[in-house]
């Protein structure tokens, strides 16, 4: 504190013996205005304040009337780019986003009470439930179809970040509050991106449902047992059980093997895990000198490669030469470099009958295309897919 502030603090600050609150006997403010003299605090409290950063606005920096309460700081100017320039009938500026065709009702506490059902009882003083650091009024907002409101820049970051791990998940597409699909207005800047995410989700749901039938898991105990998280929810169970990855080259999802569904739920709750997207390549896009012929019945959807280092279906394609399953890839990334193992150090596959994949293949350590997984399953199990 500068000397004037120190003097004001020494002369006017008192501490309540009952509650311990510091108060000012000079101007009667409670709690004490630390860092300001009584005069400075009065001027500050009476000044027009920026709705975004809450600092005093000492001049008009923007032409539109709705933006007169926004200062000229870089962060505030950046948020202004997404702001709706409309003044509402109540006299307050709209808190919605630029280009919206239906304006958000006023979020000021005295006005929001009149629209509390439409606003899901949210006001501008409530925190954005994505960032949890600022009130809704402190940035342009968007209302989802479910009724919940979030900062535009927070929702954009959530959508653009997508999934945090190699395996495709869609938590970022759900409303953080009600867990319904985050349906944005059609004029929203990232509406097209969300439509693409929905198309990807529908595609993976279809593939997972077919895969569940293909693996003969439609009567899995987790689906038919009351009390299970996936009771009577076969699609959700399939999405949690089967791993799908986005091919770096063709940008289409491909099957990457099974994943323990409880483990999948736990991993989705954890933080960001670094990975190289360019190492995720589907069997149709990889070129390792192994001829792969498309299946005349099932096309490309079930073409699979074997992990070079064990008898598992490959998920990863690294360095443009090598297929890994998920466990072998984790070992490689954690310093156990299976790629440097000689063939005699890798697991031995003694016969087609003993192989978990039920196929005859070269010794582990060599690339091998499994071909169409659907046809292989039909042939081995004599099932009508």
CSV table of C-alpha atoms in Angstrom, one decimal, residues 10-295:
chain,number,residue,atom,x,y,z
A,10,UNK,CA,-4.4,3.3,10.4
A,11,UNK,CA,-6.9,6.1,11.0
A,12,UNK,CA,-10.2,4.4,10.0
A,13,UNK,CA,-9.9,0.6,10.1
A,14,UNK,CA,-11.4,-1.1,13.2
A,15,UNK,CA,-12.0,-4.7,13.9
A,16,UNK,CA,-15.2,-6.0,15.3
A,17,UNK,CA,-14.4,-8.0,18.5
A,18,UNK,CA,-17.4,-10.3,17.9
A,19,UNK,CA,-17.1,-11.4,14.3
A,20,UNK,CA,-13.5,-10.2,13.5
A,21,UNK,CA,-14.6,-8.2,10.4
A,22,UNK,CA,-12.5,-5.2,9.5
A,23,UNK,CA,-14.7,-2.1,9.0
A,24,UNK,CA,-14.1,1.6,8.1
A,25,UNK,CA,-15.3,4.2,10.6
A,26,UNK,CA,-14.5,6.9,8.1
A,27,UNK,CA,-17.1,6.0,5.6
A,28,UNK,CA,-18.9,3.2,7.2
A,29,UNK,CA,-18.0,0.6,4.6
A,30,UNK,CA,-18.0,-3.1,5.8
A,31,UNK,CA,-15.7,-4.8,5.1
A,32,UNK,CA,-12.9,-2.3,5.0
A,33,UNK,CA,-11.9,-1.0,1.5
A,34,UNK,CA,-8.3,-2.4,1.6
A,35,UNK,CA,-6.0,-0.6,-0.9
A,36,UNK,CA,-8.2,2.4,-1.3
A,37,UNK,CA,-8.8,5.6,0.7
A,38,UNK,CA,-12.4,6.5,1.6
A,39,UNK,CA,-12.5,9.0,-1.3
A,40,UNK,CA,-11.0,6.5,-3.8
A,41,UNK,CA,-13.5,3.8,-2.7
A,42,UNK,CA,-16.4,6.2,-3.1
A,43,UNK,CA,-15.3,7.2,-6.6
A,44,UNK,CA,-14.7,3.6,-7.6
A,45,UNK,CA,-18.1,2.4,-6.3
A,46,UNK,CA,-20.0,5.2,-8.1
A,47,UNK,CA,-18.1,4.7,-11.4
A,48,UNK,CA,-19.5,2.8,-14.4
A,49,UNK,CA,-17.9,-0.6,-14.3
A,50,UNK,CA,-17.0,-3.0,-17.1
A,51,UNK,CA,-19.4,-5.9,-17.2
A,52,UNK,CA,-16.6,-8.3,-18.1
A,53,UNK,CA,-13.7,-7.4,-15.7
A,54,UNK,CA,-15.6,-5.2,-13.2
A,55,UNK,CA,-13.0,-2.4,-13.5
A,56,UNK,CA,-14.1,1.3,-13.8
A,57,UNK,CA,-15.0,2.4,-17.3
A,58,UNK,CA,-13.8,6.1,-17.6
A,59,UNK,CA,-14.7,6.6,-21.3
A,60,UNK,CA,-16.8,5.3,-24.1
A,61,UNK,CA,-14.6,3.0,-26.1
A,62,UNK,CA,-17.2,1.3,-28.4
A,63,UNK,CA,-19.8,2.8,-30.7
A,64,UNK,CA,-22.8,0.5,-30.0
A,65,UNK,CA,-24.8,1.6,-27.0
A,66,UNK,CA,-24.9,-2.0,-25.7
A,67,UNK,CA,-21.1,-2.0,-25.4
A,68,UNK,CA,-20.7,1.3,-23.5
A,69,UNK,CA,-20.1,-0.7,-20.3
A,70,UNK,CA,-17.2,-2.6,-21.7
A,71,UNK,CA,-13.6,-1.3,-21.2
A,72,UNK,CA,-10.7,-1.3,-23.6
A,73,UNK,CA,-8.6,-4.0,-22.1
A,74,UNK,CA,-7.4,-6.7,-24.6
A,75,UNK,CA,-9.2,-9.5,-22.9
A,76,UNK,CA,-12.5,-7.6,-22.8
A,77,UNK,CA,-12.1,-6.5,-26.4
A,78,UNK,CA,-11.6,-10.1,-27.4
A,79,UNK,CA,-14.8,-11.2,-25.7
A,80,UNK,CA,-16.6,-8.3,-27.3
A,81,UNK,CA,-16.1,-10.0,-30.7
A,82,UNK,CA,-18.6,-12.7,-29.7
A,83,UNK,CA,-21.1,-10.3,-28.0
A,84,UNK,CA,-24.6,-9.5,-29.2
A,85,UNK,CA,-24.9,-5.7,-29.8
A,86,UNK,CA,-28.6,-5.5,-28.9
A,87,UNK,CA,-30.1,-3.5,-26.0
A,88,UNK,CA,-33.1,-5.3,-24.5
A,89,UNK,CA,-36.4,-3.7,-23.7
A,90,UNK,CA,-35.6,-3.6,-20.0
A,91,UNK,CA,-32.7,-1.3,-20.7
A,92,UNK,CA,-29.9,-3.8,-20.1
A,93,UNK,CA,-27.5,-5.1,-22.9
A,94,UNK,CA,-28.1,-8.6,-24.2
A,95,UNK,CA,-25.7,-11.2,-22.8
A,96,UNK,CA,-26.1,-13.4,-25.9
A,97,UNK,CA,-23.7,-14.1,-28.8
A,98,UNK,CA,-23.2,-12.1,-32.0
A,99,UNK,CA,-25.5,-13.2,-34.8
A,100,UNK,CA,-28.1,-14.9,-32.6
A,101,UNK,CA,-31.6,-14.9,-34.1
A,102,UNK,CA,-33.4,-15.2,-30.7
A,103,UNK,CA,-32.1,-13.1,-27.9
A,104,UNK,CA,-31.3,-14.4,-24.5
A,105,UNK,CA,-33.6,-13.0,-21.8
A,106,UNK,CA,-31.9,-10.5,-19.5
A,107,UNK,CA,-29.6,-12.1,-17.0
A,108,UNK,CA,-29.5,-9.2,-14.5
A,109,UNK,CA,-30.9,-10.5,-11.3
A,110,UNK,CA,-33.9,-8.2,-11.1
A,111,UNK,CA,-34.9,-9.1,-14.7
A,112,UNK,CA,-34.0,-12.8,-14.7
A,113,UNK,CA,-36.6,-13.5,-12.0
A,114,UNK,CA,-39.3,-12.9,-14.7
A,115,UNK,CA,-37.8,-15.6,-17.0
A,116,UNK,CA,-36.4,-18.0,-14.4
A,117,UNK,CA,-38.1,-21.1,-16.0
A,118,UNK,CA,-36.7,-20.3,-19.5
A,119,UNK,CA,-33.3,-19.5,-17.9
A,120,UNK,CA,-33.3,-22.7,-15.7
A,121,UNK,CA,-33.2,-20.4,-12.7
A,122,UNK,CA,-29.8,-19.0,-13.8
A,123,UNK,CA,-28.8,-15.4,-13.5
A,124,UNK,CA,-25.8,-13.4,-14.6
A,125,UNK,CA,-24.3,-13.8,-11.1
A,126,UNK,CA,-24.2,-17.6,-11.4
A,127,UNK,CA,-20.9,-19.2,-12.4
A,128,UNK,CA,-20.4,-20.7,-15.8
A,129,UNK,CA,-20.5,-24.4,-15.1
A,130,UNK,CA,-17.6,-25.0,-17.5
A,131,UNK,CA,-15.0,-22.6,-16.2
A,132,UNK,CA,-16.4,-22.1,-12.6
A,133,UNK,CA,-14.4,-18.9,-12.3
A,134,UNK,CA,-16.6,-16.1,-13.6
A,135,UNK,CA,-20.2,-15.2,-13.6
A,136,UNK,CA,-22.3,-15.7,-16.7
A,137,UNK,CA,-22.7,-11.9,-17.2
A,138,UNK,CA,-18.9,-11.6,-17.5
A,139,UNK,CA,-18.8,-12.9,-21.1
A,140,UNK,CA,-21.1,-13.5,-24.0
A,141,UNK,CA,-23.3,-16.5,-23.4
A,142,UNK,CA,-25.2,-19.2,-25.3
A,143,UNK,CA,-28.3,-21.1,-24.2
A,144,UNK,CA,-28.4,-24.8,-25.1
A,145,UNK,CA,-31.6,-26.5,-26.1
A,146,UNK,CA,-31.8,-28.2,-22.7
A,147,UNK,CA,-32.0,-24.7,-21.2
A,148,UNK,CA,-28.6,-24.4,-19.6
A,149,UNK,CA,-26.4,-21.3,-20.3
A,150,UNK,CA,-22.6,-21.2,-20.6
A,151,UNK,CA,-19.9,-18.7,-21.7
A,152,UNK,CA,-19.4,-18.8,-25.5
A,153,UNK,CA,-15.6,-19.0,-25.2
A,154,UNK,CA,-15.8,-21.8,-22.6
A,155,UNK,CA,-18.2,-23.9,-24.7
A,156,UNK,CA,-16.1,-23.3,-27.8
A,157,UNK,CA,-12.9,-24.4,-26.1
A,158,UNK,CA,-14.7,-27.5,-24.8
A,159,UNK,CA,-16.0,-28.4,-28.3
A,160,UNK,CA,-12.7,-27.6,-30.1
A,161,UNK,CA,-10.6,-29.6,-27.6
A,162,UNK,CA,-12.7,-32.7,-28.3
A,163,UNK,CA,-11.6,-35.9,-26.6
A,164,UNK,CA,-8.4,-35.9,-24.4
A,165,UNK,CA,-7.2,-39.4,-25.2
A,166,UNK,CA,-6.6,-41.5,-28.3
A,167,UNK,CA,-9.9,-43.4,-27.9
A,168,UNK,CA,-12.9,-41.4,-29.2
A,169,UNK,CA,-15.3,-40.3,-26.4
A,170,UNK,CA,-18.1,-37.8,-26.5
A,171,UNK,CA,-18.2,-36.3,-23.0
A,172,UNK,CA,-17.4,-32.9,-24.6
A,173,UNK,CA,-20.6,-33.0,-26.5
A,174,UNK,CA,-22.9,-33.3,-23.5
A,175,UNK,CA,-24.2,-30.5,-21.3
A,176,UNK,CA,-22.1,-30.4,-18.1
A,177,UNK,CA,-25.2,-30.0,-16.0
A,178,UNK,CA,-27.9,-32.3,-17.3
A,179,UNK,CA,-25.7,-34.6,-19.5
A,180,UNK,CA,-28.0,-34.3,-22.5
A,181,UNK,CA,-26.5,-33.7,-26.0
A,182,UNK,CA,-25.4,-30.1,-26.2
A,183,UNK,CA,-27.7,-28.8,-29.0
A,184,UNK,CA,-26.6,-25.3,-29.9
A,185,UNK,CA,-28.7,-22.8,-32.0
A,186,UNK,CA,-28.3,-23.3,-35.7
A,187,UNK,CA,-26.7,-19.9,-36.1
A,188,UNK,CA,-24.1,-20.6,-33.4
A,189,UNK,CA,-20.5,-20.3,-34.8
A,190,UNK,CA,-19.7,-24.0,-34.0
A,191,UNK,CA,-23.1,-25.4,-35.0
A,192,UNK,CA,-21.6,-27.1,-38.0
A,193,UNK,CA,-18.8,-28.6,-35.9
A,194,UNK,CA,-21.4,-30.0,-33.5
A,195,UNK,CA,-23.4,-31.4,-36.4
A,196,UNK,CA,-20.2,-33.2,-37.6
A,197,UNK,CA,-19.7,-34.5,-34.0
A,198,UNK,CA,-23.3,-35.8,-34.0
A,199,UNK,CA,-22.7,-37.6,-37.4
A,200,UNK,CA,-19.5,-39.2,-36.0
A,201,UNK,CA,-21.3,-40.2,-32.9
A,202,UNK,CA,-24.2,-41.8,-34.9
A,203,UNK,CA,-21.6,-43.6,-37.1
A,204,UNK,CA,-19.8,-45.1,-34.1
A,205,UNK,CA,-23.1,-46.0,-32.4
A,206,UNK,CA,-24.0,-48.0,-35.5
A,207,UNK,CA,-20.6,-49.6,-35.7
A,208,UNK,CA,-20.6,-50.5,-32.0
A,209,UNK,CA,-24.1,-52.0,-32.3
A,210,UNK,CA,-23.0,-54.2,-35.2
A,211,UNK,CA,-19.8,-55.1,-33.4
A,212,UNK,CA,-21.8,-56.1,-30.3
A,213,UNK,CA,-23.8,-58.5,-32.5
A,214,UNK,CA,-20.6,-59.6,-34.3
A,215,UNK,CA,-19.0,-60.5,-31.0
A,216,UNK,CA,-22.1,-62.3,-29.8
A,217,UNK,CA,-22.3,-60.1,-26.7
A,218,UNK,CA,-26.0,-58.9,-26.9
A,219,UNK,CA,-26.8,-61.1,-23.8
A,220,UNK,CA,-23.7,-60.0,-21.8
A,221,UNK,CA,-24.5,-60.2,-18.1
A,222,UNK,CA,-23.8,-56.4,-17.8
A,223,UNK,CA,-26.7,-55.8,-20.2
A,224,UNK,CA,-29.2,-58.2,-18.7
A,225,UNK,CA,-28.5,-57.9,-15.0
A,226,UNK,CA,-30.7,-55.4,-13.1
A,227,UNK,CA,-28.5,-53.0,-11.1
A,228,UNK,CA,-25.8,-52.9,-13.7
A,229,UNK,CA,-24.8,-49.5,-15.1
A,230,UNK,CA,-25.6,-50.9,-18.6
A,231,UNK,CA,-28.8,-52.8,-17.7
A,232,UNK,CA,-31.0,-52.6,-20.9
A,233,UNK,CA,-28.5,-50.2,-22.4
A,234,UNK,CA,-26.8,-52.3,-25.1
A,235,UNK,CA,-25.6,-49.3,-27.2
A,236,UNK,CA,-24.0,-47.6,-24.2
A,237,UNK,CA,-22.4,-50.8,-23.1
A,238,UNK,CA,-21.0,-51.3,-26.6
A,239,UNK,CA,-19.6,-47.7,-26.7
A,240,UNK,CA,-17.9,-48.4,-23.3
A,241,UNK,CA,-16.6,-51.8,-24.3
A,242,UNK,CA,-15.3,-51.2,-27.8
A,243,UNK,CA,-12.6,-48.7,-28.6
A,244,UNK,CA,-12.9,-46.6,-31.7
A,245,UNK,CA,-10.1,-44.3,-33.0
A,246,UNK,CA,-10.1,-41.6,-35.6
A,247,UNK,CA,-7.8,-42.3,-38.5
A,248,UNK,CA,-5.3,-39.5,-39.0
A,249,UNK,CA,-5.4,-39.9,-42.8
A,250,UNK,CA,-9.0,-40.6,-43.8
A,251,UNK,CA,-10.5,-39.0,-40.7
A,252,UNK,CA,-12.9,-41.9,-40.3
A,253,UNK,CA,-13.4,-44.0,-37.1
A,254,UNK,CA,-12.0,-47.5,-36.9
A,255,UNK,CA,-12.3,-50.3,-34.5
A,256,UNK,CA,-9.4,-50.7,-32.1
A,257,UNK,CA,-10.3,-53.7,-30.0
A,258,UNK,CA,-12.2,-54.2,-26.7
A,259,UNK,CA,-11.7,-52.2,-23.6
A,260,UNK,CA,-12.8,-53.0,-20.1
A,261,UNK,CA,-15.9,-50.9,-19.7
A,262,UNK,CA,-15.3,-50.0,-16.1
A,263,UNK,CA,-11.7,-48.9,-16.9
A,264,UNK,CA,-13.1,-46.9,-19.8
A,265,UNK,CA,-15.3,-45.0,-17.4
A,266,UNK,CA,-12.4,-44.2,-15.1
A,267,UNK,CA,-10.1,-43.1,-17.9
A,268,UNK,CA,-12.7,-40.6,-19.2
A,269,UNK,CA,-12.7,-38.9,-15.7
A,270,UNK,CA,-9.0,-38.4,-15.8
A,271,UNK,CA,-7.0,-35.6,-17.3
A,272,UNK,CA,-5.3,-35.1,-20.6
A,273,UNK,CA,-2.9,-37.7,-21.8
A,274,UNK,CA,-0.5,-36.7,-24.6
A,275,UNK,CA,-0.5,-38.8,-27.7
A,276,UNK,CA,0.5,-38.5,-31.4
A,277,UNK,CA,-2.6,-38.4,-33.6
A,278,UNK,CA,-0.5,-39.2,-36.7
A,279,UNK,CA,0.2,-42.6,-35.2
A,280,UNK,CA,-3.5,-43.5,-35.3
A,281,UNK,CA,-4.0,-44.9,-38.8
A,282,UNK,CA,-6.7,-47.4,-39.9
A,283,UNK,CA,-5.8,-50.6,-41.8
A,284,UNK,CA,-7.1,-49.1,-45.0
A,285,UNK,CA,-4.6,-46.2,-44.9
A,286,UNK,CA,-1.5,-47.9,-43.7
A,287,UNK,CA,1.2,-49.0,-46.2
A,288,UNK,CA,3.6,-51.6,-44.7
A,289,UNK,CA,4.2,-53.8,-47.8
A,290,UNK,CA,1.5,-56.2,-46.8
A,291,UNK,CA,-1.3,-56.7,-49.4
A,292,UNK,CA,-4.8,-56.2,-48.0
A,293,UNK,CA,-7.8,-56.9,-50.1
A,294,UNK,CA,-11.1,-55.3,-49.4
A,295,UNK,CA,-13.9,-57.7,-48.3
